[in-house]
CSV table of C-alpha atoms in Angstrom, one decimal:
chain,number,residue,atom,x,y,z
A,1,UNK,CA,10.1,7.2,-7.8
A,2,UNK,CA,7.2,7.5,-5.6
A,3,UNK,CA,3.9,6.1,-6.5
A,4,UNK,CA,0.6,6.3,-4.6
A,5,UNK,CA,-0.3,2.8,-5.3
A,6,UNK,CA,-0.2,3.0,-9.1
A,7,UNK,CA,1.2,-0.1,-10.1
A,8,UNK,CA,4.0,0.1,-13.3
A,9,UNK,CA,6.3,-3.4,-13.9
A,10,UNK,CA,8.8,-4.8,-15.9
A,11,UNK,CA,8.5,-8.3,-16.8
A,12,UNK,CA,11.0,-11.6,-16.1
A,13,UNK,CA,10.5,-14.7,-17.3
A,14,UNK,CA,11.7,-18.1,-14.8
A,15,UNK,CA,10.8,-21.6,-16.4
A,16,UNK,CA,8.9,-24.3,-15.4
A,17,UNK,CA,8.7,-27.9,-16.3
A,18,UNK,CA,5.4,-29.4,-18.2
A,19,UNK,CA,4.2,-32.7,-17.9
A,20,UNK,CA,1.7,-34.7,-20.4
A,21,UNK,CA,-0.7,-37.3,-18.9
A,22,UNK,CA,-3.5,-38.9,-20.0
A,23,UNK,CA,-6.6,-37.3,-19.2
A,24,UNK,CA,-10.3,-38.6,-18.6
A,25,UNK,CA,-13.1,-36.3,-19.1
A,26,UNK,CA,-16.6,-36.1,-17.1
A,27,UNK,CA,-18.0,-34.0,-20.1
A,28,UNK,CA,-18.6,-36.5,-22.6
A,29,UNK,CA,-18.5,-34.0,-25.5
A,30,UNK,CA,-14.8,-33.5,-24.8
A,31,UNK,CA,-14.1,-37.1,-24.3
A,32,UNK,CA,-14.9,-38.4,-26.4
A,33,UNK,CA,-12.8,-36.6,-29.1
A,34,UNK,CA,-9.5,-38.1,-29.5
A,35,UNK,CA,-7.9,-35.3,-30.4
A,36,UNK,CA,-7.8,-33.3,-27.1
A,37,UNK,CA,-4.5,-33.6,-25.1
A,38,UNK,CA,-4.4,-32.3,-21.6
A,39,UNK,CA,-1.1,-31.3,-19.9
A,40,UNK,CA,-1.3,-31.0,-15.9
A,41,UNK,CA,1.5,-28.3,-15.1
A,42,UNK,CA,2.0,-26.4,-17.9
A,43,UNK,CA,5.4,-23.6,-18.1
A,44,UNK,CA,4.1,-20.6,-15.7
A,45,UNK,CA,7.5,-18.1,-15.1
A,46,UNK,CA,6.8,-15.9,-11.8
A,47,UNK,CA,8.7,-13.1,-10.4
A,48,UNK,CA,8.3,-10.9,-7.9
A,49,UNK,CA,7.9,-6.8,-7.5
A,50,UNK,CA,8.4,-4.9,-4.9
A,51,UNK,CA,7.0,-1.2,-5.1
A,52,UNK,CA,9.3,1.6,-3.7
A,53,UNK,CA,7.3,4.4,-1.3
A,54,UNK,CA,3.6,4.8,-1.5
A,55,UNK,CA,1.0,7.0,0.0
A,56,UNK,CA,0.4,6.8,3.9
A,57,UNK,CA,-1.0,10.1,4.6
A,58,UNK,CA,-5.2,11.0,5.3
A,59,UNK,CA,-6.7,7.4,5.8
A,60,UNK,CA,-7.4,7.5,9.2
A,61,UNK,CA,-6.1,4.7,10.0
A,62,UNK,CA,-3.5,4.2,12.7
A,63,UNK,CA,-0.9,0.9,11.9
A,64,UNK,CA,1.2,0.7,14.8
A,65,UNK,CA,3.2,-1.7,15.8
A,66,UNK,CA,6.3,-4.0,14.6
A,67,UNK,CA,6.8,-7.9,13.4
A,68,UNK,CA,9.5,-10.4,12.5
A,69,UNK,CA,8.3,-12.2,8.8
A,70,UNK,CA,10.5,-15.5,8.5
A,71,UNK,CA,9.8,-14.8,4.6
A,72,UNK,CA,9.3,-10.4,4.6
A,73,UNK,CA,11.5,-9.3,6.6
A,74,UNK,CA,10.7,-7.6,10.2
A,75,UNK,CA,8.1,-4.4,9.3
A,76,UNK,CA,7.7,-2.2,12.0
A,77,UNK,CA,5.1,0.9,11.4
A,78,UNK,CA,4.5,4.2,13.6
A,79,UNK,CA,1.9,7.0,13.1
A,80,UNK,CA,2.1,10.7,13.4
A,81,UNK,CA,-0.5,13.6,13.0
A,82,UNK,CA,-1.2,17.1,14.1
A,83,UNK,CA,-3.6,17.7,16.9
A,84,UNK,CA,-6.3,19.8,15.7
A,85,UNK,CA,-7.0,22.8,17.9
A,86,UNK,CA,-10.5,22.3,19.8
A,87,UNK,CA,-12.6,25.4,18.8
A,88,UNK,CA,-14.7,24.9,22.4
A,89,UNK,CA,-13.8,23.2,25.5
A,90,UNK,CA,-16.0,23.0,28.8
A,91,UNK,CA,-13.2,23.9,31.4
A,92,UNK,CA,-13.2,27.3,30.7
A,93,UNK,CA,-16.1,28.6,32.5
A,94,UNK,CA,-16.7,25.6,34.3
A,95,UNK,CA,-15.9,24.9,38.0
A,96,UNK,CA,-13.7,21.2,37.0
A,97,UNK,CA,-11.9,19.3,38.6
A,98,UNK,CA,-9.2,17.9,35.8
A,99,UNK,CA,-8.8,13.8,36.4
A,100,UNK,CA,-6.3,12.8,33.9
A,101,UNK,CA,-5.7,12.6,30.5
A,102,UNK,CA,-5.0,9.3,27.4
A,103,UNK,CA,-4.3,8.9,24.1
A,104,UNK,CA,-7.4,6.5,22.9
A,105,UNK,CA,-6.9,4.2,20.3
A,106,UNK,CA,-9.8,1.5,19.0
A,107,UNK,CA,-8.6,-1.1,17.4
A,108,UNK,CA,-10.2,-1.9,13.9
A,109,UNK,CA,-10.0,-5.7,13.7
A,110,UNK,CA,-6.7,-6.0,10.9
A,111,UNK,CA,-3.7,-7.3,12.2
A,112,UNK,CA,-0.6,-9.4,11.3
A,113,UNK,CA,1.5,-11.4,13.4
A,114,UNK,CA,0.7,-13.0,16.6
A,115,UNK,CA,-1.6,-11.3,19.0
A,116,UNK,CA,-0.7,-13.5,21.9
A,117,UNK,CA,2.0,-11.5,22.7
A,118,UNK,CA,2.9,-8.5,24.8
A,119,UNK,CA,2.0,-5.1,23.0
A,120,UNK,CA,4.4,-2.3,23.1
A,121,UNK,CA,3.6,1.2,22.4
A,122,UNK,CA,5.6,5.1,23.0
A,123,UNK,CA,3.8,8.0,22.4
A,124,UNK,CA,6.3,11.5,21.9
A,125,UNK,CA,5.3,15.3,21.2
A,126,UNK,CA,7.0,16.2,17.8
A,127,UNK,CA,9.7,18.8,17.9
A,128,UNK,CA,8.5,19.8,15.0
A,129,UNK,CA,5.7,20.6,12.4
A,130,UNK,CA,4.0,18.6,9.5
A,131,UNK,CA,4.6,20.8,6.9
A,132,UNK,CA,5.5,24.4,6.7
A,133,UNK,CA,1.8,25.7,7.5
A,134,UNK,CA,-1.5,24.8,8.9
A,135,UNK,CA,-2.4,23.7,4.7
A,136,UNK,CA,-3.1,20.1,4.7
A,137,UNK,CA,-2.0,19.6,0.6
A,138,UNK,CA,1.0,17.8,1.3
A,139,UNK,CA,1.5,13.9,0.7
A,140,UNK,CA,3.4,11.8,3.1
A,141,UNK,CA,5.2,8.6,2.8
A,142,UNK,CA,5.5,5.4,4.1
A,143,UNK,CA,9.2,6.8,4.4
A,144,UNK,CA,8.4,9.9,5.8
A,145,UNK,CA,9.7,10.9,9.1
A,146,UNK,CA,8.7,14.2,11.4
A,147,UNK,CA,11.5,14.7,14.6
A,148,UNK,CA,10.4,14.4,18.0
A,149,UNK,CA,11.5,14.7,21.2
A,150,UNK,CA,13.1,12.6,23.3
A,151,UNK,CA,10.8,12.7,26.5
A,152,UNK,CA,7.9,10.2,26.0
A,153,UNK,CA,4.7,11.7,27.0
A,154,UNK,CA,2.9,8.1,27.0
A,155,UNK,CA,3.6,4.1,27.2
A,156,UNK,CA,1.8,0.9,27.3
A,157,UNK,CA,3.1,-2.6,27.7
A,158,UNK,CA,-0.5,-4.7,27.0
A,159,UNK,CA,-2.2,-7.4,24.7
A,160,UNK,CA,-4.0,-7.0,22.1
A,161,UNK,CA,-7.4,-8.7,21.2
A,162,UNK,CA,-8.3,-6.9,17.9
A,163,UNK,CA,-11.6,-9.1,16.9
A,164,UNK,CA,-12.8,-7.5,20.3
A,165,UNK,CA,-12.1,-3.8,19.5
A,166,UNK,CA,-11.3,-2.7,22.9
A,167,UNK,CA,-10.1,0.4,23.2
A,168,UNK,CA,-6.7,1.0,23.9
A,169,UNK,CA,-5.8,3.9,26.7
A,170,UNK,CA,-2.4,5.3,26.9
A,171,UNK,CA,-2.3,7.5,30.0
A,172,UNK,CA,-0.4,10.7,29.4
A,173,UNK,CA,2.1,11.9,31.9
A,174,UNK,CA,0.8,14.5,34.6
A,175,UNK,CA,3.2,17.2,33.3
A,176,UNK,CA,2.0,17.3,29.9
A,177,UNK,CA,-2.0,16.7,30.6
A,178,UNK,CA,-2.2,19.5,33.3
A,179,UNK,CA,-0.1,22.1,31.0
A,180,UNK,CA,-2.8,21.2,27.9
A,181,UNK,CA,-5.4,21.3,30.8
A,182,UNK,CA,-4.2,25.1,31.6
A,183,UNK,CA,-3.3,26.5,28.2
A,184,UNK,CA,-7.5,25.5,27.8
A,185,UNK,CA,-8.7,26.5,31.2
A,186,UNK,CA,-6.9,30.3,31.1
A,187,UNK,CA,-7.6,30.5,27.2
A,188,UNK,CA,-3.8,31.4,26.4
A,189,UNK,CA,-2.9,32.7,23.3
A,190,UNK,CA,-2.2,29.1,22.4
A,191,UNK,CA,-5.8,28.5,21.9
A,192,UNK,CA,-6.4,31.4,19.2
A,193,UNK,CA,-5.8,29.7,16.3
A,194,UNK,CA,-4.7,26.6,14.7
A,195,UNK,CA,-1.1,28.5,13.8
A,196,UNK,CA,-0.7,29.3,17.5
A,197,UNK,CA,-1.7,25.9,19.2
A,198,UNK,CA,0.7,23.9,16.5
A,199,UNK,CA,3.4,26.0,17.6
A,200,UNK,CA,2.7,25.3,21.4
A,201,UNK,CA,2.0,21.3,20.4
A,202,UNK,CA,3.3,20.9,17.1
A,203,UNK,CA,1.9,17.1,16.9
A,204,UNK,CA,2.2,13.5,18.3
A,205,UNK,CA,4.1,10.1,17.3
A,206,UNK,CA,3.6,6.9,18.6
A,207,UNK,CA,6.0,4.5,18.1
A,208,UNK,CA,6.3,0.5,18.5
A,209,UNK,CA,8.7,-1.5,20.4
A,210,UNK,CA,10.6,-2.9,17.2
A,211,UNK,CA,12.4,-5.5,18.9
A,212,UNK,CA,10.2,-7.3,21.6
A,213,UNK,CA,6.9,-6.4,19.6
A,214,UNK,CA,5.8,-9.5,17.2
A,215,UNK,CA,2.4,-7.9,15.8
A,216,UNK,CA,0.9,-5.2,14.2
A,217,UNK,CA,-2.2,-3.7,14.2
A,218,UNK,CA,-4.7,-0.6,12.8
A,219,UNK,CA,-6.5,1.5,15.0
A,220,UNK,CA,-9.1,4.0,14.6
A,221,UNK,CA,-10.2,7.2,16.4
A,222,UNK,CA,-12.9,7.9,18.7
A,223,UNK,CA,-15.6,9.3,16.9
A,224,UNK,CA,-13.5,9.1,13.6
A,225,UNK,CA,-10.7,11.8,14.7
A,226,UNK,CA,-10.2,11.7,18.1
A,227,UNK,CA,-7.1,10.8,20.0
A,228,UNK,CA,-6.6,13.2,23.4
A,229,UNK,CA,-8.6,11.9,26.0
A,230,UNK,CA,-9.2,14.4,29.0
A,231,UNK,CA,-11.2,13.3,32.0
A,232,UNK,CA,-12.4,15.7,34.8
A,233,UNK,CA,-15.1,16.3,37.0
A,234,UNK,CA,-17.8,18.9,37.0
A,235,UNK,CA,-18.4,20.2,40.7
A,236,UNK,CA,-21.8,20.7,42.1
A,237,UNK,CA,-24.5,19.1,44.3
A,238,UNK,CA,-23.9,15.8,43.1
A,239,UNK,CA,-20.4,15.6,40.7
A,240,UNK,CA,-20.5,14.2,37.5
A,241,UNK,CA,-17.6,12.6,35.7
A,242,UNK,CA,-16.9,13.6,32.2
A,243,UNK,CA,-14.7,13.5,29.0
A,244,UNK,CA,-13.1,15.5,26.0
A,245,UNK,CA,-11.7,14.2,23.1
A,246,UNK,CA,-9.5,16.6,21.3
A,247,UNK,CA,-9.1,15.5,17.6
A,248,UNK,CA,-6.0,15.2,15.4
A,249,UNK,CA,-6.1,16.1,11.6
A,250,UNK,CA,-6.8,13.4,9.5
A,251,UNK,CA,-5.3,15.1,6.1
A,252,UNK,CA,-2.0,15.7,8.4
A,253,UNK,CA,-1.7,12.0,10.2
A,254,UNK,CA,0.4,9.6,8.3
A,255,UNK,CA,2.2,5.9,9.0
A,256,UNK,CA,5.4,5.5,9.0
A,257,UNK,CA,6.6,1.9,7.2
A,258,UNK,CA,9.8,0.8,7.7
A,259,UNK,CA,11.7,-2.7,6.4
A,260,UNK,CA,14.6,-4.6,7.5
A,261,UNK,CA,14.8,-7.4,4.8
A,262,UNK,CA,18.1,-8.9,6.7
A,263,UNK,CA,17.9,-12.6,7.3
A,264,UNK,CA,14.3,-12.9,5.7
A,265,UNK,CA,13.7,-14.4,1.7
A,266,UNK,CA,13.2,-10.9,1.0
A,267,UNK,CA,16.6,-10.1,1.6
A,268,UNK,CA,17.2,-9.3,-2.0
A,269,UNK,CA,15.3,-6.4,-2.6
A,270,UNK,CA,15.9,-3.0,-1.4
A,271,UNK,CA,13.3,-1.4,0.9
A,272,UNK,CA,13.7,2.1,-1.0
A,273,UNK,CA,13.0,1.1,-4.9
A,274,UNK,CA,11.1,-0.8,-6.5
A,275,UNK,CA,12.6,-4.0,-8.2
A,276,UNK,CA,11.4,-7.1,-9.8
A,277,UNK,CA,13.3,-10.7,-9.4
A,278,UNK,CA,13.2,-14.0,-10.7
A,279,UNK,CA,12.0,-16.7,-8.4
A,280,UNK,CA,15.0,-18.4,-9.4
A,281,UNK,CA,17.2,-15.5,-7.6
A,282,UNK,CA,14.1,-15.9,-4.3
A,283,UNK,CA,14.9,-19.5,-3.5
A,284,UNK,CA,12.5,-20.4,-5.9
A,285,UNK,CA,9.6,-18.5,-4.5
A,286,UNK,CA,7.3,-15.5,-5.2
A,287,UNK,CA,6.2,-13.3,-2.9
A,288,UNK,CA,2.7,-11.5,-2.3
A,289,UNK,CA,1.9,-8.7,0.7
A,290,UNK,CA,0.2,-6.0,0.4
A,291,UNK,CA,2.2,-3.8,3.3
A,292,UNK,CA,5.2,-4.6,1.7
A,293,UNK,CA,3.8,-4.0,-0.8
A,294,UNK,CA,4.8,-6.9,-3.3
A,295,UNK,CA,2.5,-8.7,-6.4
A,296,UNK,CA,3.0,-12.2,-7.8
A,297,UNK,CA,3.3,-11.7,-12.0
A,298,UNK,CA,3.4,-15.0,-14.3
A,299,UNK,CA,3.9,-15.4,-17.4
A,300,UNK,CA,3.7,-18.3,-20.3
A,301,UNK,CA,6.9,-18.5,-21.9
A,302,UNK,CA,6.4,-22.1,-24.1
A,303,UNK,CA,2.3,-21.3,-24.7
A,304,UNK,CA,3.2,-21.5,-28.6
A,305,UNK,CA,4.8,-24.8,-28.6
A,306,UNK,CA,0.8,-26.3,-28.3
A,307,UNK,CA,1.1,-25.1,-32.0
A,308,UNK,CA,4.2,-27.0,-33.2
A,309,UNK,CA,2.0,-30.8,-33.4
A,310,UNK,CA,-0.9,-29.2,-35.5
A,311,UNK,CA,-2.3,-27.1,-37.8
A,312,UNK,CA,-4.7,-26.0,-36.1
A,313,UNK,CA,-5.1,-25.0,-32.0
A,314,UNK,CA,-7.5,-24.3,-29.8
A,315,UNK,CA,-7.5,-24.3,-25.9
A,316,UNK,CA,-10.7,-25.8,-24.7
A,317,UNK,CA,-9.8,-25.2,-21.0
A,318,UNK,CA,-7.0,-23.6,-19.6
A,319,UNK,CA,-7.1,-23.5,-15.1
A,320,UNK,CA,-4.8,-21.7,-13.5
A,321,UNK,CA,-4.4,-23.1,-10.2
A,322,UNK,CA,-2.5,-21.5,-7.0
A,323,UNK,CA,-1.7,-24.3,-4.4
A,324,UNK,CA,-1.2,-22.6,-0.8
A,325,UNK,CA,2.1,-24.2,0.8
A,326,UNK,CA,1.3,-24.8,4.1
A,327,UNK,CA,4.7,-24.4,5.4
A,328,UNK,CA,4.4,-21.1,3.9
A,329,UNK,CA,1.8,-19.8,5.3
A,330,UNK,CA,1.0,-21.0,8.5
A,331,UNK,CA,0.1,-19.2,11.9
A,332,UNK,CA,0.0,-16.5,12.7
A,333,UNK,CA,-0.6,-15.7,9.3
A,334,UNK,CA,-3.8,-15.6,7.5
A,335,UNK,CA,-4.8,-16.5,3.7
A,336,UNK,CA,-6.1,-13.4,1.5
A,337,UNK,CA,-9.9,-14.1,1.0
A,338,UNK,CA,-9.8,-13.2,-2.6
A,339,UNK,CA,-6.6,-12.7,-5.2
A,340,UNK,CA,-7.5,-11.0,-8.6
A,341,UNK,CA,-5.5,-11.3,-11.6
A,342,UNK,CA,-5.1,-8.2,-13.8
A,343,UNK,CA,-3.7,-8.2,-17.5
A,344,UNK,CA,-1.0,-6.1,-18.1
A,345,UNK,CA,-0.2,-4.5,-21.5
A,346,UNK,CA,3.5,-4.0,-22.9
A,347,UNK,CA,4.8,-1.5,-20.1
A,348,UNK,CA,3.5,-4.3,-18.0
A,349,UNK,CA,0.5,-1.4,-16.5
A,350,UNK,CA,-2.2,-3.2,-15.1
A,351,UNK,CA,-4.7,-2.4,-17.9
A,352,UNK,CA,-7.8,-4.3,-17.0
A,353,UNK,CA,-8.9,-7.4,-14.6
A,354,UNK,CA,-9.7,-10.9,-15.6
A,355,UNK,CA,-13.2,-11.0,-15.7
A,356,UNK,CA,-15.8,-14.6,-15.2
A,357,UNK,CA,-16.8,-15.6,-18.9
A,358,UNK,CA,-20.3,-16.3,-17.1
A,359,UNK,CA,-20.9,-13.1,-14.7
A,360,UNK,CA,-18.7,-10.5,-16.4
A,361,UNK,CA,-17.3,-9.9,-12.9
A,362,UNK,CA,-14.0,-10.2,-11.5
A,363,UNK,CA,-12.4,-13.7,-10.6
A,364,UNK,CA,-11.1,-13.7,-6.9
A,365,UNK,CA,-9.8,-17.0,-7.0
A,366,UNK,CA,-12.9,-19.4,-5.3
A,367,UNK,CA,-11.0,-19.8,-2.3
A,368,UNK,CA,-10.9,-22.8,-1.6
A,369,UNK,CA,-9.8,-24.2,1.7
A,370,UNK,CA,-8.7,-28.5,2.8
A,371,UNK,CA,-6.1,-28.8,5.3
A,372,UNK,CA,-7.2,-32.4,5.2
A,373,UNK,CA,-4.7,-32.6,2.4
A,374,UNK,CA,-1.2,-31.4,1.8
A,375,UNK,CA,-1.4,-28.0,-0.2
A,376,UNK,CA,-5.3,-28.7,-0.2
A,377,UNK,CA,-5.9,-25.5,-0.2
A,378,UNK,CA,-6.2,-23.5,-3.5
A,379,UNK,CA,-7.5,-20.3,-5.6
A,380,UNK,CA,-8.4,-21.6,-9.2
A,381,UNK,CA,-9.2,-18.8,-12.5
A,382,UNK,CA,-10.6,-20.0,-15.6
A,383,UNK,CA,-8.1,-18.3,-17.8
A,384,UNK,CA,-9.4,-19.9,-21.0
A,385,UNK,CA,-10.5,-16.6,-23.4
A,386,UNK,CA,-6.5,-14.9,-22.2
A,387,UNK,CA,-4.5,-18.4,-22.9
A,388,UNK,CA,-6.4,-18.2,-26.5
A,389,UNK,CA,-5.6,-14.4,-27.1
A,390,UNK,CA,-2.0,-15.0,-26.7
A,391,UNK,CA,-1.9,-18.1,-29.1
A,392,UNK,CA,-3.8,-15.5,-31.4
A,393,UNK,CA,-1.4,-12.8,-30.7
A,394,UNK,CA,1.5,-15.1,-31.3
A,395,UNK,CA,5.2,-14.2,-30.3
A,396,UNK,CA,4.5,-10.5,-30.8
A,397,UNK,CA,2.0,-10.4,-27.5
A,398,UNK,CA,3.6,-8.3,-24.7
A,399,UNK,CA,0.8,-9.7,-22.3
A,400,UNK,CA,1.2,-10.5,-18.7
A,401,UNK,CA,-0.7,-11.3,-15.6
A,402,UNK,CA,-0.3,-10.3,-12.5
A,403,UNK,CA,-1.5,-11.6,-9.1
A,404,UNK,CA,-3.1,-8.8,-6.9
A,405,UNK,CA,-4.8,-8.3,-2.9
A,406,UNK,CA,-8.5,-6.9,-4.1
A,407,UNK,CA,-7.4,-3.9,-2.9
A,408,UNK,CA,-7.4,0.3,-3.3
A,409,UNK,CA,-4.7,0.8,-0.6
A,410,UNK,CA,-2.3,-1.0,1.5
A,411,UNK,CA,-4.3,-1.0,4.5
A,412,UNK,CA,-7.6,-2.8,3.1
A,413,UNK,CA,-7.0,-5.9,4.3
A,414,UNK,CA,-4.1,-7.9,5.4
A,415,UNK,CA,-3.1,-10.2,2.1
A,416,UNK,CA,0.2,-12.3,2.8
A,417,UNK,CA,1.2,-15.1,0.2
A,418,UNK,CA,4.4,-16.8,0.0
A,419,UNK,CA,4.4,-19.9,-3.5
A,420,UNK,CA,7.3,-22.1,-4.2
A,421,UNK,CA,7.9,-22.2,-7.7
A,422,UNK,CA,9.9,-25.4,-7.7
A,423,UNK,CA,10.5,-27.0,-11.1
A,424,UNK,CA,9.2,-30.1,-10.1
A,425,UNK,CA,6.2,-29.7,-7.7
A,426,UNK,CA,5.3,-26.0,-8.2
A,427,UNK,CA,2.6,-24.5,-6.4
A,428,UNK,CA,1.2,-22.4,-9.3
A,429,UNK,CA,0.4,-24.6,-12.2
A,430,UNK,CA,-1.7,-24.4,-15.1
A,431,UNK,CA,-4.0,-26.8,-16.6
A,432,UNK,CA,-4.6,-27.2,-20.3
A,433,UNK,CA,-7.2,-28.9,-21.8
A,434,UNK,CA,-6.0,-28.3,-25.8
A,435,UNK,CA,-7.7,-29.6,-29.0
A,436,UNK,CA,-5.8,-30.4,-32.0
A,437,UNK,CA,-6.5,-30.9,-35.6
């Protein structure tokens, strides 16, 4: 099944262990009723699921590159796109001098992995075309492959400071920059229409070094679409130093996302369907990434029992708090600034999002960060009004959550987060403040 992030689940259910303390309360109106009972790690089940393919195709956005997860796996990613054909040029009637010609790439700022190391990129001509015409309807994959040709056309061996947003120049070999150069100069038959210049360059893939590389990055265009570079010099009393930037398609450029899950955590699932697994089958862990792409989804298993001691129930206060386990998620990797949680409905589709019961606006977490302390660092929901509706609903409530990057695609941001669900310490736990009578 391919889906073009539209998220569909089916729900698991893992245990965990609940613990009653004492409790004091600052609120005075709370503490001083003897009939509240708080319990500090309430049973949360997690799993894990892993969508199958999903849309890569007319984002402009270049993700290039490759990276070894301890936890994900290595994911290595490679673009392609057809080269538009440039409608004017200014060689044709110009007395030029062609300098050279580079693939230009800007870097947009998202990465993942370490950037302190070397940078490895291969750029080939494809051998053949994106799709059967010059129409620009079809979807591609994060599976999706075009074939190429064997001689690269361009390489780069560099580093990578993507906060900077240097542009990145890949100089194209002489033979293939002076034959574009001439098929523009002489106005071949090439250069009639889109049909004929796809057939003479039917498109270009750049490709990562998926064994030395240890990073991964997006890129933009110049000027949105551009990606040819040509330099040359106008002749005349005093000669002036140009460029041209020839522009690819954006409807027909796509990213190619590839997963080897051998020797990683992830080593479980299947790169090519979509699964869901217990944390118990994970090493007791769940699993969050948006280029996987993966989502966290808990459940409440035992929530009735609060009902077994009295007649009547109500949850007061019920946090949901997400520990971050430092070892984890340390460097190079960095924390997602926000984490939604949407509810899910029996077929376990994300239905609607957890909203504040102050704003009426989505709860992100409150990102909150100590490394002062050990797992110091947290994301805390007030999920209060949804603990209630499922002790309302009683055993016939199909409800889940789900644990989501704020996100419309998988290139939004870079969201990675890795929680032991360990029966004793886990790093999701929920709170509950409950009042009995």
């Amino acid at each position: 099944m391919k889906l073009i992030f539209t998220y569909s689940f089916f729900g698991l259910i893992l245990f965990c262990a609940c613990q009653k303390t004492s409790v004091y309360f600052q609120d005075n109106s709370i503490s001083s009723d003897p009939n509240i009972t708080f319990w500090d790690n309430y049973a949360v089940s997690l799993s894990t699921y892993k969508l199958d393919t999903f849309a890569t195709s007319g984002d402009s956005i270049w993700l290039l590159g490759s990276h070894p997860d301890p936890e994900f796996g290595r994911i290595s990613a490679s673009g392609f796109a057809e080269i538009q054909r440039p409608e004017t040029y200014p060689f044709k009637d110009v007395n030029v001098i062609f300098d050279s010609a580079a693939i230009v790439l800007i870097p947009n700022g998202s990465y993942y992995g370490d950037t302190t190391q070397p940078f490895r990129l291969t750029a080939y001509t494809l051998s053949e075309n994106l799709g059967t015409d010059t129409a620009s309807s079809k979807t591609y994959y994060n599976t999706s492959s075009t074939l190429r040709n064997n001689t690269p056309i361009a390489s780069i061996n560099t580093l990578i400071k993507p906060l900077r947003k240097d542009s990145l120049f890949m100089r194209l070999t002489e033979s293939f920059s002076a034959d574009l150069y001439q098929q523009m100069k002489n106005s071949t038959s090439a250069m009639n229409n889109q049909a004929g210049f796809r057939s003479y360059l039917k498109g270009i893939c750049i490709e990562p070094d998926t064994i030395n590389n240890k990073a991964f990055y997006q890129f933009a265009a110049p000027g949105g679409a551009g990606i040819i570079r040509m330099y040359y010099t106008v002749k005349g009393l005093y000669n002036e130093s140009k460029y041209f930037d020839i522009q690819y398609i954006p409807s027909k450029q796509y990213n190619r996302i590839l997963f080897n899950y051998n020797a990683s955590a992830f080593s479980a699932f299947s790169p090519s369907k979509s699964q869901l697994i217990k944390s118990t089958e994970l090493n007791n862990k769940a699993f969050l990434n948006n280029y996987t792409p993966s989502l966290i989804k808990l459940e409440f298993p035992d929530i009735l029992d609060v009902k077994q001691t009295y007649p009547y129930v109500k949850v007061m206060r019920a946090e949901l708090e997400i520990r971050v386990n430092q070892q984890l998620n340390t460097y190079p990797y960095t924390l997602p600034g926000s984490l939604i949680v949407y509810i899910s409905n029996q077929n376990n589709d994300l239905s609607s999002i957890l909203l504040s019961s102050a704003t009426s606006s989505p709860q992100t977490g409150n990102l909150s960060i100590n490394d002062l302390v050990a797992n110091g660092t947290k994301y805390s929901y007030d999920i209060t009004d949804y603990i209630n509706t499922l002790i309302s609903e009683g055993r016939f409530s199909t409800k889940s959550l789900f644990l989501s990057p704020y996100i419309s695609s998988y290139y939004s941001s870079t969201s990675r987060l890795v929680v032991n669900n360990q029966t004793t310490d886990p790093d999701i736990r929920l709170k509950l403040y409950v009042l009995g009578l």
